[in-house]
Backbone as XML, in Angstrom:
<?xml version="1.0"?>
<chain id="A" units="angstrom">
  <residue number="1" name="GLN">
    <atom name="N" x="0.793" y="-1.311" z="-0.148"/>
    <atom name="CA" x="0.036" y="-0.178" z="0.143"/>
    <atom name="C" x="0.763" y="1.566" z="-0.029"/>
  </residue>
  <residue number="2" name="VAL">
    <atom name="N" x="0.637" y="2.140" z="-0.989"/>
    <atom name="CA" x="1.345" y="3.253" z="-1.008"/>
    <atom name="C" x="0.617" y="4.567" z="-0.146"/>
  </residue>
  <residue number="3" name="GLN">
    <atom name="N" x="1.741" y="4.838" z="0.753"/>
    <atom name="CA" x="1.073" y="6.100" z="1.782"/>
    <atom name="C" x="1.767" y="7.438" z="1.582"/>
  </residue>
  <residue number="4" name="LEU">
    <atom name="N" x="1.393" y="8.156" z="1.681"/>
    <atom name="CA" x="2.128" y="9.433" z="2.460"/>
    <atom name="C" x="1.776" y="10.068" z="3.089"/>
  </residue>
  <residue number="5" name="VAL">
    <atom name="N" x="2.984" y="10.475" z="4.171"/>
    <atom name="CA" x="2.481" y="10.805" z="4.765"/>
    <atom name="C" x="3.312" y="12.400" z="5.423"/>
  </residue>
  <residue number="6" name="GLU">
    <atom name="N" x="2.706" y="13.245" z="6.081"/>
    <atom name="CA" x="3.120" y="14.715" z="6.395"/>
    <atom name="C" x="2.963" y="14.854" z="7.750"/>
  </residue>
  <residue number="7" name="SER">
    <atom name="N" x="4.206" y="16.070" z="7.937"/>
    <atom name="CA" x="4.329" y="16.326" z="8.971"/>
    <atom name="C" x="5.288" y="17.899" z="9.188"/>
  </residue>
  <residue number="8" name="GLY">
    <atom name="N" x="5.274" y="18.589" z="10.430"/>
    <atom name="CA" x="5.663" y="19.299" z="10.287"/>
    <atom name="C" x="4.467" y="20.918" z="10.558"/>
  </residue>
  <residue number="9" name="GLY">
    <atom name="N" x="3.529" y="20.487" z="10.243"/>
    <atom name="CA" x="2.284" y="21.591" z="10.378"/>
    <atom name="C" x="2.301" y="22.247" z="11.823"/>
  </residue>
  <residue number="10" name="GLY">
    <atom name="N" x="1.614" y="23.521" z="12.201"/>
    <atom name="CA" x="1.686" y="24.203" z="12.846"/>
    <atom name="C" x="1.108" y="25.335" z="12.988"/>
  </residue>
  <residue number="11" name="SER">
    <atom name="N" x="1.153" y="25.988" z="14.163"/>
    <atom name="CA" x="0.555" y="27.598" z="14.119"/>
    <atom name="C" x="2.149" y="28.577" z="14.365"/>
  </residue>
  <residue number="12" name="VAL">
    <atom name="N" x="2.091" y="29.449" z="13.639"/>
    <atom name="CA" x="3.512" y="30.268" z="13.259"/>
    <atom name="C" x="2.605" y="31.700" z="13.086"/>
  </residue>
  <residue number="13" name="GLN">
    <atom name="N" x="3.262" y="32.472" z="13.689"/>
    <atom name="CA" x="2.948" y="34.217" z="13.396"/>
    <atom name="C" x="3.381" y="34.537" z="12.152"/>
  </residue>
  <residue number="14" name="ALA">
    <atom name="N" x="3.041" y="35.393" z="11.715"/>
    <atom name="CA" x="2.756" y="36.315" z="10.345"/>
    <atom name="C" x="4.375" y="36.853" z="10.241"/>
  </residue>
  <residue number="15" name="GLY">
    <atom name="N" x="5.175" y="36.423" z="9.054"/>
    <atom name="CA" x="6.284" y="36.900" z="9.047"/>
    <atom name="C" x="7.278" y="35.536" z="9.832"/>
  </residue>
  <residue number="16" name="GLY">
    <atom name="N" x="6.667" y="34.783" z="10.175"/>
    <atom name="CA" x="7.557" y="33.520" z="10.298"/>
    <atom name="C" x="7.560" y="32.366" z="9.635"/>
  </residue>
  <residue number="17" name="SER">
    <atom name="N" x="8.851" y="31.440" z="10.068"/>
    <atom name="CA" x="9.229" y="30.121" z="9.291"/>
    <atom name="C" x="8.248" y="28.783" z="9.321"/>
  </residue>
  <residue number="18" name="LEU">
    <atom name="N" x="8.044" y="27.840" z="8.712"/>
    <atom name="CA" x="7.497" y="26.739" z="9.067"/>
    <atom name="C" x="8.125" y="25.702" z="7.876"/>
  </residue>
  <residue number="19" name="ARG">
    <atom name="N" x="8.280" y="24.328" z="8.230"/>
    <atom name="CA" x="9.035" y="23.744" z="7.364"/>
    <atom name="C" x="8.201" y="21.991" z="7.029"/>
  </residue>
  <residue number="20" name="LEU">
    <atom name="N" x="7.576" y="21.869" z="5.744"/>
    <atom name="CA" x="6.620" y="20.808" z="6.061"/>
    <atom name="C" x="7.675" y="19.676" z="5.413"/>
  </residue>
  <residue number="21" name="SER">
    <atom name="N" x="6.879" y="18.583" z="5.895"/>
    <atom name="CA" x="7.562" y="17.394" z="4.896"/>
    <atom name="C" x="6.976" y="16.258" z="4.899"/>
  </residue>
  <residue number="22" name="CYS">
    <atom name="N" x="7.095" y="15.667" z="3.794"/>
    <atom name="CA" x="6.335" y="14.392" z="3.321"/>
    <atom name="C" x="6.959" y="13.047" z="3.032"/>
  </residue>
  <residue number="23" name="ILE">
    <atom name="N" x="6.986" y="12.195" z="3.307"/>
    <atom name="CA" x="7.719" y="10.654" z="2.765"/>
    <atom name="C" x="6.251" y="10.020" z="2.319"/>
  </residue>
  <residue number="24" name="ALA">
    <atom name="N" x="6.724" y="9.271" z="1.116"/>
    <atom name="CA" x="6.011" y="8.227" z="0.422"/>
    <atom name="C" x="6.413" y="7.293" z="0.667"/>
  </residue>
  <residue number="25" name="SER">
    <atom name="N" x="5.972" y="6.128" z="0.771"/>
    <atom name="CA" x="6.119" y="4.705" z="1.387"/>
    <atom name="C" x="5.580" y="3.586" z="0.386"/>
  </residue>
  <residue number="26" name="GLY">
    <atom name="N" x="6.053" y="2.376" z="0.794"/>
    <atom name="CA" x="5.462" y="1.364" z="-0.026"/>
    <atom name="C" x="6.365" y="1.313" z="-0.906"/>
  </residue>
  <residue number="27" name="ASN">
    <atom name="N" x="5.972" y="0.165" z="-1.989"/>
    <atom name="CA" x="6.594" y="-0.605" z="-3.200"/>
    <atom name="C" x="6.645" y="0.356" z="-4.268"/>
  </residue>
  <residue number="28" name="ILE">
    <atom name="N" x="7.170" y="1.466" z="-3.964"/>
    <atom name="CA" x="7.427" y="2.473" z="-5.266"/>
    <atom name="C" x="8.591" y="2.701" z="-5.700"/>
  </residue>
  <residue number="29" name="PHE">
    <atom name="N" x="8.247" y="2.127" z="-7.497"/>
    <atom name="CA" x="9.267" y="2.095" z="-8.469"/>
    <atom name="C" x="9.901" y="3.640" z="-8.474"/>
  </residue>
  <residue number="30" name="ILE">
    <atom name="N" x="9.120" y="4.556" z="-9.241"/>
    <atom name="CA" x="9.492" y="5.822" z="-9.653"/>
    <atom name="C" x="7.668" y="6.726" z="-9.033"/>
  </residue>
  <residue number="31" name="ILE">
    <atom name="N" x="8.326" y="8.019" z="-8.890"/>
    <atom name="CA" x="7.149" y="9.084" z="-8.622"/>
    <atom name="C" x="7.994" y="10.235" z="-9.614"/>
  </residue>
  <residue number="32" name="GLU">
    <atom name="N" x="7.087" y="10.288" z="-10.759"/>
    <atom name="CA" x="7.083" y="11.755" z="-11.737"/>
    <atom name="C" x="7.049" y="13.051" z="-11.125"/>
  </residue>
  <residue number="33" name="THR">
    <atom name="N" x="6.212" y="13.069" z="-10.671"/>
    <atom name="CA" x="6.024" y="14.657" z="-9.906"/>
    <atom name="C" x="5.501" y="14.322" z="-8.087"/>
  </residue>
  <residue number="34" name="MET">
    <atom name="N" x="6.353" y="14.866" z="-7.151"/>
    <atom name="CA" x="5.407" y="15.404" z="-6.038"/>
    <atom name="C" x="5.453" y="16.865" z="-5.635"/>
  </residue>
  <residue number="35" name="GLY">
    <atom name="N" x="4.291" y="17.167" z="-4.731"/>
    <atom name="CA" x="4.654" y="18.829" z="-4.416"/>
    <atom name="C" x="3.630" y="18.581" z="-3.665"/>
  </residue>
  <residue number="36" name="TRP">
    <atom name="N" x="3.342" y="19.700" z="-3.327"/>
    <atom name="CA" x="2.170" y="20.499" z="-2.253"/>
    <atom name="C" x="0.683" y="20.884" z="-2.669"/>
  </residue>
  <residue number="37" name="TYR">
    <atom name="N" x="-0.201" y="20.883" z="-1.995"/>
    <atom name="CA" x="-1.276" y="21.637" z="-2.609"/>
    <atom name="C" x="-1.810" y="22.112" z="-0.677"/>
  </residue>
  <residue number="38" name="ARG">
    <atom name="N" x="-2.730" y="23.313" z="-0.947"/>
    <atom name="CA" x="-3.390" y="23.617" z="0.082"/>
    <atom name="C" x="-4.826" y="23.763" z="0.035"/>
  </residue>
  <residue number="39" name="GLN">
    <atom name="N" x="-5.607" y="23.886" z="0.845"/>
    <atom name="CA" x="-7.181" y="24.082" z="0.892"/>
    <atom name="C" x="-7.426" y="25.235" z="2.455"/>
  </residue>
  <residue number="40" name="ALA">
    <atom name="N" x="-7.985" y="26.101" z="2.024"/>
    <atom name="CA" x="-8.457" y="26.695" z="2.952"/>
    <atom name="C" x="-9.924" y="26.326" z="3.437"/>
  </residue>
  <residue number="41" name="PRO">
    <atom name="N" x="-10.571" y="27.139" z="4.538"/>
    <atom name="CA" x="-12.079" y="26.737" z="4.988"/>
    <atom name="C" x="-12.944" y="27.899" z="3.495"/>
  </residue>
  <residue number="42" name="GLY">
    <atom name="N" x="-13.725" y="26.583" z="2.905"/>
    <atom name="CA" x="-14.480" y="27.203" z="2.082"/>
    <atom name="C" x="-14.055" y="27.435" z="0.847"/>
  </residue>
  <residue number="43" name="LYS">
    <atom name="N" x="-12.735" y="26.862" z="0.626"/>
    <atom name="CA" x="-11.734" y="27.221" z="-0.955"/>
    <atom name="C" x="-11.661" y="25.824" z="-1.572"/>
  </residue>
  <residue number="44" name="GLN">
    <atom name="N" x="-11.637" y="26.188" z="-2.705"/>
    <atom name="CA" x="-11.279" y="24.765" z="-3.503"/>
    <atom name="C" x="-9.619" y="24.377" z="-3.219"/>
  </residue>
  <residue number="45" name="ARG">
    <atom name="N" x="-9.382" y="23.453" z="-3.307"/>
    <atom name="CA" x="-7.924" y="23.190" z="-3.071"/>
    <atom name="C" x="-6.821" y="23.812" z="-4.487"/>
  </residue>
  <residue number="46" name="GLU">
    <atom name="N" x="-5.696" y="24.202" z="-3.830"/>
    <atom name="CA" x="-4.983" y="24.762" z="-4.773"/>
    <atom name="C" x="-3.386" y="24.545" z="-5.127"/>
  </residue>
  <residue number="47" name="LEU">
    <atom name="N" x="-2.950" y="24.334" z="-5.863"/>
    <atom name="CA" x="-1.376" y="23.704" z="-5.944"/>
    <atom name="C" x="-0.912" y="25.362" z="-5.223"/>
  </residue>
  <residue number="48" name="VAL">
    <atom name="N" x="0.694" y="24.751" z="-4.587"/>
    <atom name="CA" x="1.307" y="25.600" z="-4.146"/>
    <atom name="C" x="2.631" y="25.568" z="-4.794"/>
  </residue>
  <residue number="49" name="ALA">
    <atom name="N" x="3.243" y="24.224" z="-4.456"/>
    <atom name="CA" x="4.418" y="23.863" z="-5.220"/>
    <atom name="C" x="4.269" y="22.646" z="-5.967"/>
  </residue>
  <residue number="50" name="THR">
    <atom name="N" x="5.531" y="22.028" z="-6.909"/>
    <atom name="CA" x="5.725" y="21.129" z="-7.163"/>
    <atom name="C" x="7.279" y="20.863" z="-8.079"/>
  </residue>
  <residue number="51" name="ALA">
    <atom name="N" x="7.397" y="19.931" z="-8.076"/>
    <atom name="CA" x="8.705" y="19.323" z="-8.163"/>
    <atom name="C" x="8.866" y="18.050" z="-8.950"/>
  </residue>
  <residue number="52" name="SER">
    <atom name="N" x="9.516" y="17.592" z="-10.441"/>
    <atom name="CA" x="9.065" y="16.458" z="-11.046"/>
    <atom name="C" x="10.877" y="15.824" z="-10.864"/>
  </residue>
  <residue number="53" name="ARG">
    <atom name="N" x="10.783" y="14.598" z="-11.339"/>
    <atom name="CA" x="12.298" y="14.002" z="-11.041"/>
    <atom name="C" x="13.092" y="14.612" z="-11.588"/>
  </residue>
  <residue number="54" name="GLY">
    <atom name="N" x="13.084" y="15.107" z="-12.664"/>
    <atom name="CA" x="13.731" y="15.717" z="-13.662"/>
    <atom name="C" x="14.527" y="17.093" z="-12.717"/>
  </residue>
  <residue number="55" name="GLY">
    <atom name="N" x="14.164" y="17.671" z="-11.651"/>
    <atom name="CA" x="14.538" y="18.934" z="-11.260"/>
    <atom name="C" x="13.705" y="20.199" z="-11.524"/>
  </residue>
  <residue number="56" name="SER">
    <atom name="N" x="12.753" y="19.978" z="-12.415"/>
    <atom name="CA" x="12.091" y="21.042" z="-12.583"/>
    <atom name="C" x="10.941" y="21.440" z="-11.385"/>
  </residue>
  <residue number="57" name="THR">
    <atom name="N" x="10.851" y="23.075" z="-11.202"/>
    <atom name="CA" x="9.729" y="23.038" z="-10.193"/>
    <atom name="C" x="9.049" y="24.078" z="-10.860"/>
  </residue>
  <residue number="58" name="ASN">
    <atom name="N" x="7.631" y="24.261" z="-9.851"/>
    <atom name="CA" x="6.770" y="25.082" z="-10.288"/>
    <atom name="C" x="5.929" y="25.586" z="-9.332"/>
  </residue>
  <residue number="59" name="TYR">
    <atom name="N" x="5.880" y="27.173" z="-9.029"/>
    <atom name="CA" x="5.270" y="27.519" z="-7.712"/>
    <atom name="C" x="3.938" y="28.239" z="-8.082"/>
  </residue>
  <residue number="60" name="ALA">
    <atom name="N" x="3.307" y="28.421" z="-7.325"/>
    <atom name="CA" x="1.901" y="29.608" z="-7.401"/>
    <atom name="C" x="2.460" y="30.712" z="-6.996"/>
  </residue>
  <residue number="61" name="ASP">
    <atom name="N" x="1.892" y="31.696" z="-8.075"/>
    <atom name="CA" x="2.659" y="33.050" z="-7.901"/>
    <atom name="C" x="2.607" y="33.360" z="-6.578"/>
  </residue>
  <residue number="62" name="SER">
    <atom name="N" x="1.435" y="33.316" z="-5.571"/>
    <atom name="CA" x="1.430" y="33.820" z="-4.443"/>
    <atom name="C" x="2.575" y="33.196" z="-3.320"/>
  </residue>
  <residue number="63" name="VAL">
    <atom name="N" x="3.356" y="32.036" z="-4.091"/>
    <atom name="CA" x="4.096" y="31.890" z="-2.964"/>
    <atom name="C" x="5.708" y="32.383" z="-3.552"/>
  </residue>
  <residue number="64" name="LYS">
    <atom name="N" x="5.760" y="32.991" z="-4.684"/>
    <atom name="CA" x="6.708" y="32.711" z="-5.027"/>
    <atom name="C" x="8.116" y="33.710" z="-4.361"/>
  </residue>
  <residue number="65" name="GLY">
    <atom name="N" x="9.234" y="33.666" z="-4.150"/>
    <atom name="CA" x="9.870" y="34.412" z="-3.382"/>
    <atom name="C" x="10.115" y="34.059" z="-1.979"/>
  </residue>
  <residue number="66" name="ARG">
    <atom name="N" x="8.998" y="33.181" z="-1.391"/>
    <atom name="CA" x="8.815" y="33.119" z="-0.197"/>
    <atom name="C" x="8.780" y="31.578" z="0.012"/>
  </residue>
  <residue number="67" name="PHE">
    <atom name="N" x="8.118" y="30.636" z="-0.608"/>
    <atom name="CA" x="8.660" y="28.999" z="-0.313"/>
    <atom name="C" x="9.367" y="28.717" z="-1.449"/>
  </residue>
  <residue number="68" name="THR">
    <atom name="N" x="10.035" y="27.445" z="-0.743"/>
    <atom name="CA" x="10.808" y="26.655" z="-1.703"/>
    <atom name="C" x="10.399" y="25.100" z="-1.339"/>
  </residue>
  <residue number="69" name="ILE">
    <atom name="N" x="10.336" y="24.499" z="-2.704"/>
    <atom name="CA" x="10.108" y="22.898" z="-2.584"/>
    <atom name="C" x="11.577" y="22.429" z="-2.292"/>
  </residue>
  <residue number="70" name="ALA">
    <atom name="N" x="11.675" y="21.170" z="-1.929"/>
    <atom name="CA" x="13.145" y="20.215" z="-2.007"/>
    <atom name="C" x="12.755" y="18.939" z="-2.030"/>
  </residue>
  <residue number="71" name="ARG">
    <atom name="N" x="13.136" y="18.549" z="-3.514"/>
    <atom name="CA" x="12.991" y="16.664" z="-3.113"/>
    <atom name="C" x="14.141" y="15.645" z="-3.278"/>
  </residue>
  <residue number="72" name="ASP">
    <atom name="N" x="13.642" y="14.973" z="-2.817"/>
    <atom name="CA" x="14.558" y="13.828" z="-2.581"/>
    <atom name="C" x="14.219" y="12.648" z="-3.612"/>
  </residue>
  <residue number="73" name="VAL">
    <atom name="N" x="14.781" y="12.216" z="-4.972"/>
    <atom name="CA" x="14.235" y="11.759" z="-5.811"/>
    <atom name="C" x="14.249" y="10.161" z="-5.121"/>
  </residue>
  <residue number="74" name="TYR">
    <atom name="N" x="15.565" y="10.061" z="-4.685"/>
    <atom name="CA" x="15.620" y="8.365" z="-4.456"/>
    <atom name="C" x="14.888" y="8.090" z="-2.849"/>
  </residue>
  <residue number="75" name="ARG">
    <atom name="N" x="14.962" y="8.969" z="-2.053"/>
    <atom name="CA" x="14.358" y="8.640" z="-0.947"/>
    <atom name="C" x="12.904" y="8.820" z="-1.004"/>
  </residue>
  <residue number="76" name="HIS">
    <atom name="N" x="12.287" y="9.175" z="-2.187"/>
    <atom name="CA" x="10.691" y="9.739" z="-1.751"/>
    <atom name="C" x="9.945" y="11.116" z="-1.008"/>
  </residue>
  <residue number="77" name="THR">
    <atom name="N" x="11.205" y="11.410" z="-0.794"/>
    <atom name="CA" x="10.772" y="12.632" z="0.070"/>
    <atom name="C" x="10.790" y="14.258" z="-0.464"/>
  </residue>
  <residue number="78" name="VAL">
    <atom name="N" x="9.659" y="15.016" z="0.328"/>
    <atom name="CA" x="9.733" y="16.189" z="-0.531"/>
    <atom name="C" x="9.238" y="17.252" z="0.482"/>
  </residue>
  <residue number="79" name="ASP">
    <atom name="N" x="9.824" y="18.438" z="0.822"/>
    <atom name="CA" x="9.855" y="19.379" z="1.666"/>
    <atom name="C" x="9.144" y="20.898" z="1.149"/>
  </residue>
  <residue number="80" name="LEU">
    <atom name="N" x="8.873" y="21.506" z="1.947"/>
    <atom name="CA" x="8.248" y="22.894" z="1.625"/>
    <atom name="C" x="8.602" y="23.518" z="2.807"/>
  </residue>
  <residue number="81" name="GLN">
    <atom name="N" x="9.673" y="24.501" z="2.267"/>
    <atom name="CA" x="10.353" y="25.269" z="3.493"/>
    <atom name="C" x="9.183" y="26.435" z="2.780"/>
  </residue>
  <residue number="82" name="MET">
    <atom name="N" x="8.501" y="27.296" z="4.067"/>
    <atom name="CA" x="7.632" y="28.241" z="4.126"/>
    <atom name="C" x="8.277" y="29.484" z="5.170"/>
  </residue>
  <residue number="83" name="ASN">
    <atom name="N" x="8.616" y="30.470" z="4.433"/>
    <atom name="CA" x="8.995" y="31.598" z="4.879"/>
    <atom name="C" x="8.259" y="32.890" z="4.452"/>
  </residue>
  <residue number="84" name="SER">
    <atom name="N" x="8.522" y="33.801" z="5.432"/>
    <atom name="CA" x="7.882" y="35.000" z="5.287"/>
    <atom name="C" x="6.408" y="34.934" z="5.425"/>
  </residue>
  <residue number="85" name="VAL">
    <atom name="N" x="5.584" y="33.942" z="6.170"/>
    <atom name="CA" x="3.875" y="33.415" z="5.801"/>
    <atom name="C" x="2.948" y="34.657" z="6.451"/>
  </residue>
  <residue number="86" name="LYS">
    <atom name="N" x="2.572" y="34.426" z="5.577"/>
    <atom name="CA" x="1.167" y="35.300" z="5.596"/>
    <atom name="C" x="-0.190" y="34.709" z="6.270"/>
  </residue>
  <residue number="87" name="PRO">
    <atom name="N" x="-1.183" y="35.279" z="7.075"/>
    <atom name="CA" x="-2.452" y="34.873" z="7.204"/>
    <atom name="C" x="-2.960" y="34.193" z="6.056"/>
  </residue>
  <residue number="88" name="GLU">
    <atom name="N" x="-3.137" y="34.819" z="4.952"/>
    <atom name="CA" x="-3.848" y="33.901" z="3.516"/>
    <atom name="C" x="-2.943" y="32.726" z="3.600"/>
  </residue>
  <residue number="89" name="ASP">
    <atom name="N" x="-1.997" y="32.069" z="3.964"/>
    <atom name="CA" x="-1.411" y="31.332" z="3.847"/>
    <atom name="C" x="-1.910" y="29.779" z="4.425"/>
  </residue>
  <residue number="90" name="THR">
    <atom name="N" x="-2.918" y="30.355" z="5.668"/>
    <atom name="CA" x="-3.702" y="29.170" z="6.524"/>
    <atom name="C" x="-4.171" y="27.840" z="5.498"/>
  </residue>
  <residue number="91" name="GLY">
    <atom name="N" x="-4.061" y="27.274" z="6.253"/>
    <atom name="CA" x="-4.861" y="25.791" z="5.245"/>
    <atom name="C" x="-4.815" y="24.656" z="5.574"/>
  </residue>
  <residue number="92" name="VAL">
    <atom name="N" x="-4.697" y="23.477" z="5.289"/>
    <atom name="CA" x="-4.665" y="22.233" z="5.152"/>
    <atom name="C" x="-3.854" y="22.191" z="4.139"/>
  </residue>
  <residue number="93" name="TYR">
    <atom name="N" x="-2.683" y="21.286" z="4.208"/>
    <atom name="CA" x="-1.240" y="21.414" z="3.329"/>
    <atom name="C" x="-1.585" y="19.930" z="2.729"/>
  </residue>
  <residue number="94" name="TYR">
    <atom name="N" x="-1.639" y="19.260" z="1.748"/>
    <atom name="CA" x="-1.388" y="18.314" z="1.300"/>
    <atom name="C" x="-0.142" y="17.570" z="0.598"/>
  </residue>
  <residue number="95" name="CYS">
    <atom name="N" x="0.420" y="16.408" z="0.999"/>
    <atom name="CA" x="1.068" y="16.059" z="0.279"/>
    <atom name="C" x="0.851" y="15.772" z="-1.284"/>
  </residue>
  <residue number="96" name="ASN">
    <atom name="N" x="1.260" y="15.379" z="-2.661"/>
    <atom name="CA" x="0.694" y="14.862" z="-3.687"/>
    <atom name="C" x="1.576" y="13.929" z="-4.463"/>
  </residue>
  <residue number="97" name="ALA">
    <atom name="N" x="1.327" y="13.297" z="-4.897"/>
    <atom name="CA" x="2.193" y="12.146" z="-5.891"/>
    <atom name="C" x="1.414" y="12.178" z="-6.853"/>
  </residue>
  <residue number="98" name="ASP">
    <atom name="N" x="2.296" y="12.003" z="-8.317"/>
    <atom name="CA" x="1.496" y="12.010" z="-9.451"/>
    <atom name="C" x="2.704" y="10.931" z="-10.488"/>
  </residue>
  <residue number="99" name="GLY">
    <atom name="N" x="1.897" y="10.572" z="-11.121"/>
    <atom name="CA" x="2.961" y="9.461" z="-12.141"/>
    <atom name="C" x="3.753" y="8.397" z="-11.667"/>
  </residue>
  <residue number="100" name="LEU">
    <atom name="N" x="2.921" y="7.780" z="-10.141"/>
    <atom name="CA" x="3.696" y="7.000" z="-9.542"/>
    <atom name="C" x="3.607" y="5.580" z="-9.865"/>
  </residue>
  <residue number="101" name="LYS">
    <atom name="N" x="4.711" y="4.935" z="-10.173"/>
    <atom name="CA" x="4.646" y="3.549" z="-10.421"/>
    <atom name="C" x="4.995" y="2.397" z="-9.179"/>
  </residue>
  <residue number="102" name="THR">
    <atom name="N" x="4.314" y="1.546" z="-9.245"/>
    <atom name="CA" x="4.915" y="0.530" z="-8.029"/>
    <atom name="C" x="4.963" y="-0.716" z="-8.809"/>
  </residue>
  <residue number="103" name="TYR">
    <atom name="N" x="6.040" y="-1.894" z="-7.862"/>
    <atom name="CA" x="6.713" y="-2.696" z="-8.387"/>
    <atom name="C" x="6.591" y="-3.844" z="-7.351"/>
  </residue>
  <residue number="104" name="ARG">
    <atom name="N" x="6.302" y="-4.802" z="-8.195"/>
    <atom name="CA" x="6.140" y="-6.248" z="-7.197"/>
    <atom name="C" x="6.912" y="-7.716" z="-8.408"/>
  </residue>
  <residue number="105" name="SER">
    <atom name="N" x="7.550" y="-8.260" z="-7.398"/>
    <atom name="CA" x="8.564" y="-9.007" z="-8.343"/>
    <atom name="C" x="9.367" y="-8.501" z="-9.618"/>
  </residue>
  <residue number="106" name="VAL">
    <atom name="N" x="9.143" y="-8.809" z="-10.466"/>
    <atom name="CA" x="9.692" y="-8.464" z="-11.765"/>
    <atom name="C" x="8.786" y="-7.457" z="-12.650"/>
  </residue>
  <residue number="107" name="HIS">
    <atom name="N" x="7.901" y="-7.191" z="-11.979"/>
    <atom name="CA" x="6.781" y="-6.293" z="-12.559"/>
    <atom name="C" x="6.753" y="-4.792" z="-12.020"/>
  </residue>
  <residue number="108" name="VAL">
    <atom name="N" x="6.169" y="-3.880" z="-12.935"/>
    <atom name="CA" x="6.229" y="-2.672" z="-12.671"/>
    <atom name="C" x="4.682" y="-2.065" z="-13.141"/>
  </residue>
  <residue number="109" name="PHE">
    <atom name="N" x="3.974" y="-1.111" z="-12.082"/>
    <atom name="CA" x="2.582" y="-1.449" z="-12.352"/>
    <atom name="C" x="2.674" y="0.200" z="-12.204"/>
  </residue>
  <residue number="110" name="ASP">
    <atom name="N" x="1.701" y="0.813" z="-12.970"/>
    <atom name="CA" x="1.045" y="2.083" z="-12.831"/>
    <atom name="C" x="0.439" y="2.489" z="-11.482"/>
  </residue>
  <residue number="111" name="GLY">
    <atom name="N" x="0.671" y="3.294" z="-10.637"/>
    <atom name="CA" x="-0.102" y="3.278" z="-9.626"/>
    <atom name="C" x="-2.041" y="4.152" z="-9.757"/>
  </residue>
  <residue number="112" name="ALA">
    <atom name="N" x="-2.556" y="4.257" z="-8.639"/>
    <atom name="CA" x="-4.191" y="4.759" z="-8.828"/>
    <atom name="C" x="-3.568" y="6.059" z="-8.557"/>
  </residue>
  <residue number="113" name="ASN">
    <atom name="N" x="-2.942" y="7.126" z="-9.849"/>
    <atom name="CA" x="-2.612" y="8.286" z="-9.414"/>
    <atom name="C" x="-4.264" y="9.071" z="-9.011"/>
  </residue>
  <residue number="114" name="PRO">
    <atom name="N" x="-4.088" y="10.359" z="-8.714"/>
    <atom name="CA" x="-2.659" y="11.123" z="-7.753"/>
    <atom name="C" x="-3.162" y="10.354" z="-6.359"/>
  </residue>
  <residue number="115" name="TYR">
    <atom name="N" x="-1.892" y="10.592" z="-5.720"/>
    <atom name="CA" x="-2.009" y="10.297" z="-4.588"/>
    <atom name="C" x="-2.127" y="11.406" z="-3.882"/>
  </residue>
  <residue number="116" name="TRP">
    <atom name="N" x="-2.639" y="11.239" z="-2.186"/>
    <atom name="CA" x="-2.717" y="12.328" z="-1.163"/>
    <atom name="C" x="-2.581" y="11.907" z="0.370"/>
  </residue>
  <residue number="117" name="GLY">
    <atom name="N" x="-1.913" y="12.743" z="0.797"/>
    <atom name="CA" x="-1.246" y="12.433" z="2.257"/>
    <atom name="C" x="-2.612" y="12.973" z="2.715"/>
  </residue>
  <residue number="118" name="GLN">
    <atom name="N" x="-2.346" y="12.613" z="3.868"/>
    <atom name="CA" x="-3.601" y="13.155" z="4.938"/>
    <atom name="C" x="-3.923" y="14.615" z="5.639"/>
  </residue>
  <residue number="119" name="GLY">
    <atom name="N" x="-3.041" y="15.403" z="5.086"/>
    <atom name="CA" x="-3.537" y="16.632" z="5.404"/>
    <atom name="C" x="-2.650" y="17.388" z="6.423"/>
  </residue>
  <residue number="120" name="THR">
    <atom name="N" x="-1.852" y="18.277" z="6.772"/>
    <atom name="CA" x="-1.390" y="18.784" z="7.876"/>
    <atom name="C" x="-1.760" y="20.152" z="8.510"/>
  </residue>
  <residue number="121" name="GLN">
    <atom name="N" x="-2.300" y="20.996" z="9.402"/>
    <atom name="CA" x="-3.343" y="21.890" z="9.069"/>
    <atom name="C" x="-1.667" y="23.123" z="9.672"/>
  </residue>
  <residue number="122" name="VAL">
    <atom name="N" x="-1.618" y="24.396" z="8.809"/>
    <atom name="CA" x="-0.894" y="25.574" z="8.852"/>
    <atom name="C" x="-1.885" y="26.601" z="9.181"/>
  </residue>
  <residue number="123" name="THR">
    <atom name="N" x="-1.505" y="27.174" z="10.768"/>
    <atom name="CA" x="-2.128" y="28.376" z="10.822"/>
    <atom name="C" x="-1.099" y="29.646" z="10.930"/>
  </residue>
  <residue number="124" name="VAL">
    <atom name="N" x="-1.690" y="30.385" z="10.405"/>
    <atom name="CA" x="-0.791" y="31.964" z="10.193"/>
    <atom name="C" x="-1.605" y="33.195" z="11.271"/>
  </residue>
  <residue number="125" name="SER">
    <atom name="N" x="-1.025" y="33.392" z="12.467"/>
    <atom name="CA" x="-1.987" y="34.331" z="12.950"/>
    <atom name="C" x="-0.902" y="35.547" z="12.596"/>
  </residue>
  <residue number="126" name="SER">
    <atom name="N" x="-2.122" y="36.630" z="12.783"/>
    <atom name="CA" x="-1.288" y="38.098" z="12.594"/>
    <atom name="C" x="-1.102" y="38.676" z="13.850"/>
  </residue>
</chain>
């Protein structure tokens, strides 16, 4: 069973920093893209940042210059360094994996993509 587990969420004052971590586990052969999404109350889930296994990164305009995504392709981990946080950064942050393939014996399979973590709450107070 593939599982994504987030950690590092919590409460922080505006202007502060927070670091989120995600670990994907299971019989994982490869993951094309890992990243972070967030959802505020009453809002739809939105992209925060993604990183491909080739090293390309993509950030939402609202977090550019403040957040940094870092991925270890071989360990199947992805971190989100959040600096200069704002109250509008508040929400539940979800780790995401897409283009994930699993293995068993000599076989490689497409996973049931996309995969999501359980979410971790980030609250930024003013």
